[in-house]
């Protein structure tokens, strides 16, 4: 049991720092920039993305085991991943609607942005390379969500400092955030060494 837990924690740390969805893979940058504008959005988006990447990774494991070793199994995986995320999305909305209606009405208009984005699908596609076992899939999925939080937190801090009159008008807003993400991505890769292979 300790070995399984260690595997989960190890892969979670890898997906948070060395394989960060935003800074290493550029998955979900638009959602991260949007979510980083308000602290309440960061928490809501992070919870939704972490739950989705964790549960979707666990649900995708048996399908990956069955289909990916076969010759053309990889052709069906995008459709299966969309199906898994879609079913989990509907189950989550029905659960919120049934048990927490006030929360449902608050998150209903943003839930699709948090669930159907490249961060979630990227975690599912990368699990086969990094997960190696059910515990690894769950750990990598959970770490991807926490890595999203780390990225949004850093973007939130930068958002206040980068939106001022000292920044040229052409670079204000989205362009300067992309430049900032590029610089932070370089810093992450220097600190951990470039390990990503698509």
PDB file of C-alpha atoms in Angstrom, residues 93-170:
ATOM      1  CA  UNK A  93     -24.061  18.707 -12.673  1.00  0.00           C
ATOM      2  CA  UNK A  94     -26.899  16.367 -11.685  1.00  0.00           C
ATOM      3  CA  UNK A  95     -25.291  15.767  -8.281  1.00  0.00           C
ATOM      4  CA  UNK A  96     -24.893  19.503  -7.699  1.00  0.00           C
ATOM      5  CA  UNK A  97     -28.424  20.188  -8.876  1.00  0.00           C
ATOM      6  CA  UNK A  98     -29.888  17.505  -6.631  1.00  0.00           C
ATOM      7  CA  UNK A  99     -27.860  18.034  -3.453  1.00  0.00           C
ATOM      8  CA  UNK A 100     -26.532  21.620  -3.654  1.00  0.00           C
ATOM      9  CA  UNK A 101     -28.912  23.675  -5.827  1.00  0.00           C
ATOM     10  CA  UNK A 102     -27.488  27.050  -4.749  1.00  0.00           C
ATOM     11  CA  UNK A 103     -23.976  25.960  -5.724  1.00  0.00           C
ATOM     12  CA  UNK A 104     -25.327  24.544  -8.989  1.00  0.00           C
ATOM     13  CA  UNK A 105     -26.761  27.919 -10.031  1.00  0.00           C
ATOM     14  CA  UNK A 106     -23.479  29.645  -9.151  1.00  0.00           C
ATOM     15  CA  UNK A 107     -21.203  27.300 -11.107  1.00  0.00           C
ATOM     16  CA  UNK A 108     -23.511  26.344 -13.968  1.00  0.00           C
ATOM     17  CA  UNK A 109     -22.363  29.091 -16.326  1.00  0.00           C
ATOM     18  CA  UNK A 110     -18.633  28.377 -15.768  1.00  0.00           C
ATOM     19  CA  UNK A 111     -18.587  24.603 -15.323  1.00  0.00           C
ATOM     20  CA  UNK A 112     -18.154  23.802 -19.004  1.00  0.00           C
ATOM     21  CA  UNK A 113     -15.077  26.068 -19.204  1.00  0.00           C
ATOM     22  CA  UNK A 114     -13.423  24.188 -16.350  1.00  0.00           C
ATOM     23  CA  UNK A 115     -14.326  20.708 -17.555  1.00  0.00           C
ATOM     24  CA  UNK A 116     -13.999  20.821 -21.337  1.00  0.00           C
ATOM     25  CA  UNK A 117     -10.534  22.297 -21.787  1.00  0.00           C
ATOM     26  CA  UNK A 118      -7.101  21.189 -22.888  1.00  0.00           C
ATOM     27  CA  UNK A 119      -5.846  20.690 -19.333  1.00  0.00           C
ATOM     28  CA  UNK A 120      -8.317  17.871 -18.726  1.00  0.00           C
ATOM     29  CA  UNK A 121      -7.874  16.214 -22.110  1.00  0.00           C
ATOM     30  CA  UNK A 122      -4.114  16.697 -22.019  1.00  0.00           C
ATOM     31  CA  UNK A 123      -3.937  14.846 -18.693  1.00  0.00           C
ATOM     32  CA  UNK A 124      -5.892  11.959 -20.189  1.00  0.00           C
ATOM     33  CA  UNK A 125      -3.669  11.721 -23.244  1.00  0.00           C
ATOM     34  CA  UNK A 126      -0.446  11.930 -21.219  1.00  0.00           C
ATOM     35  CA  UNK A 127      -1.495   9.394 -18.602  1.00  0.00           C
ATOM     36  CA  UNK A 128      -0.537   6.461 -20.794  1.00  0.00           C
ATOM     37  CA  UNK A 129       3.039   7.764 -21.060  1.00  0.00           C
ATOM     38  CA  UNK A 130       3.496   8.768 -17.425  1.00  0.00           C
ATOM     39  CA  UNK A 131       0.813   6.988 -15.381  1.00  0.00           C
ATOM     40  CA  UNK A 132       1.926   3.343 -15.517  1.00  0.00           C
ATOM     41  CA  UNK A 133      -0.792   1.747 -13.404  1.00  0.00           C
ATOM     42  CA  UNK A 134      -4.055   2.816 -11.816  1.00  0.00           C
ATOM     43  CA  UNK A 135      -2.348   4.645  -8.935  1.00  0.00           C
ATOM     44  CA  UNK A 136      -0.120   6.468 -11.410  1.00  0.00           C
ATOM     45  CA  UNK A 137      -3.126   7.546 -13.491  1.00  0.00           C
ATOM     46  CA  UNK A 138      -4.902   8.916 -10.423  1.00  0.00           C
ATOM     47  CA  UNK A 139      -1.751  10.614  -9.121  1.00  0.00           C
ATOM     48  CA  UNK A 140      -0.951  12.217 -12.472  1.00  0.00           C
ATOM     49  CA  UNK A 141      -4.547  13.399 -12.904  1.00  0.00           C
ATOM     50  CA  UNK A 142      -4.659  14.885  -9.403  1.00  0.00           C
ATOM     51  CA  UNK A 143      -1.290  16.566  -9.869  1.00  0.00           C
ATOM     52  CA  UNK A 144      -2.408  18.109 -13.144  1.00  0.00           C
ATOM     53  CA  UNK A 145      -5.251  19.879 -11.341  1.00  0.00           C
ATOM     54  CA  UNK A 146      -2.945  21.105  -8.577  1.00  0.00           C
ATOM     55  CA  UNK A 147      -0.437  22.237 -11.215  1.00  0.00           C
ATOM     56  CA  UNK A 148      -3.244  24.247 -12.785  1.00  0.00           C
ATOM     57  CA  UNK A 149      -3.774  25.926  -9.395  1.00  0.00           C
ATOM     58  CA  UNK A 150      -0.067  26.769  -9.141  1.00  0.00           C
ATOM     59  CA  UNK A 151      -0.107  28.318 -12.606  1.00  0.00           C
ATOM     60  CA  UNK A 152      -3.283  30.325 -11.906  1.00  0.00           C
ATOM     61  CA  UNK A 153      -1.865  31.534  -8.608  1.00  0.00           C
ATOM     62  CA  UNK A 154       1.279  32.841 -10.327  1.00  0.00           C
ATOM     63  CA  UNK A 155      -0.810  34.423 -13.088  1.00  0.00           C
ATOM     64  CA  UNK A 156      -3.047  36.091 -10.491  1.00  0.00           C
ATOM     65  CA  UNK A 157      -0.040  37.677  -8.829  1.00  0.00           C
ATOM     66  CA  UNK A 158       1.286  38.847 -12.194  1.00  0.00           C
ATOM     67  CA  UNK A 159      -2.110  40.117 -13.355  1.00  0.00           C
ATOM     68  CA  UNK A 160      -2.103  43.004 -10.883  1.00  0.00           C
ATOM     69  CA  UNK A 161       1.458  44.033 -11.699  1.00  0.00           C
ATOM     70  CA  UNK A 162       1.264  43.667 -15.468  1.00  0.00           C
ATOM     71  CA  UNK A 163      -1.909  45.699 -15.986  1.00  0.00           C
ATOM     72  CA  UNK A 164      -0.623  49.208 -15.470  1.00  0.00           C
ATOM     73  CA  UNK A 165       0.370  52.257 -17.494  1.00  0.00           C
ATOM     74  CA  UNK A 166       4.037  51.262 -17.704  1.00  0.00           C
ATOM     75  CA  UNK A 167       3.155  48.453 -20.119  1.00  0.00           C
ATOM     76  CA  UNK A 168       2.754  49.681 -23.720  1.00  0.00           C
ATOM     77  CA  UNK A 169      -0.881  49.748 -24.779  1.00  0.00           C
ATOM     78  CA  UNK A 170      -0.362  47.111 -27.504  1.00  0.00           C
TER      79      UNK A 170
END
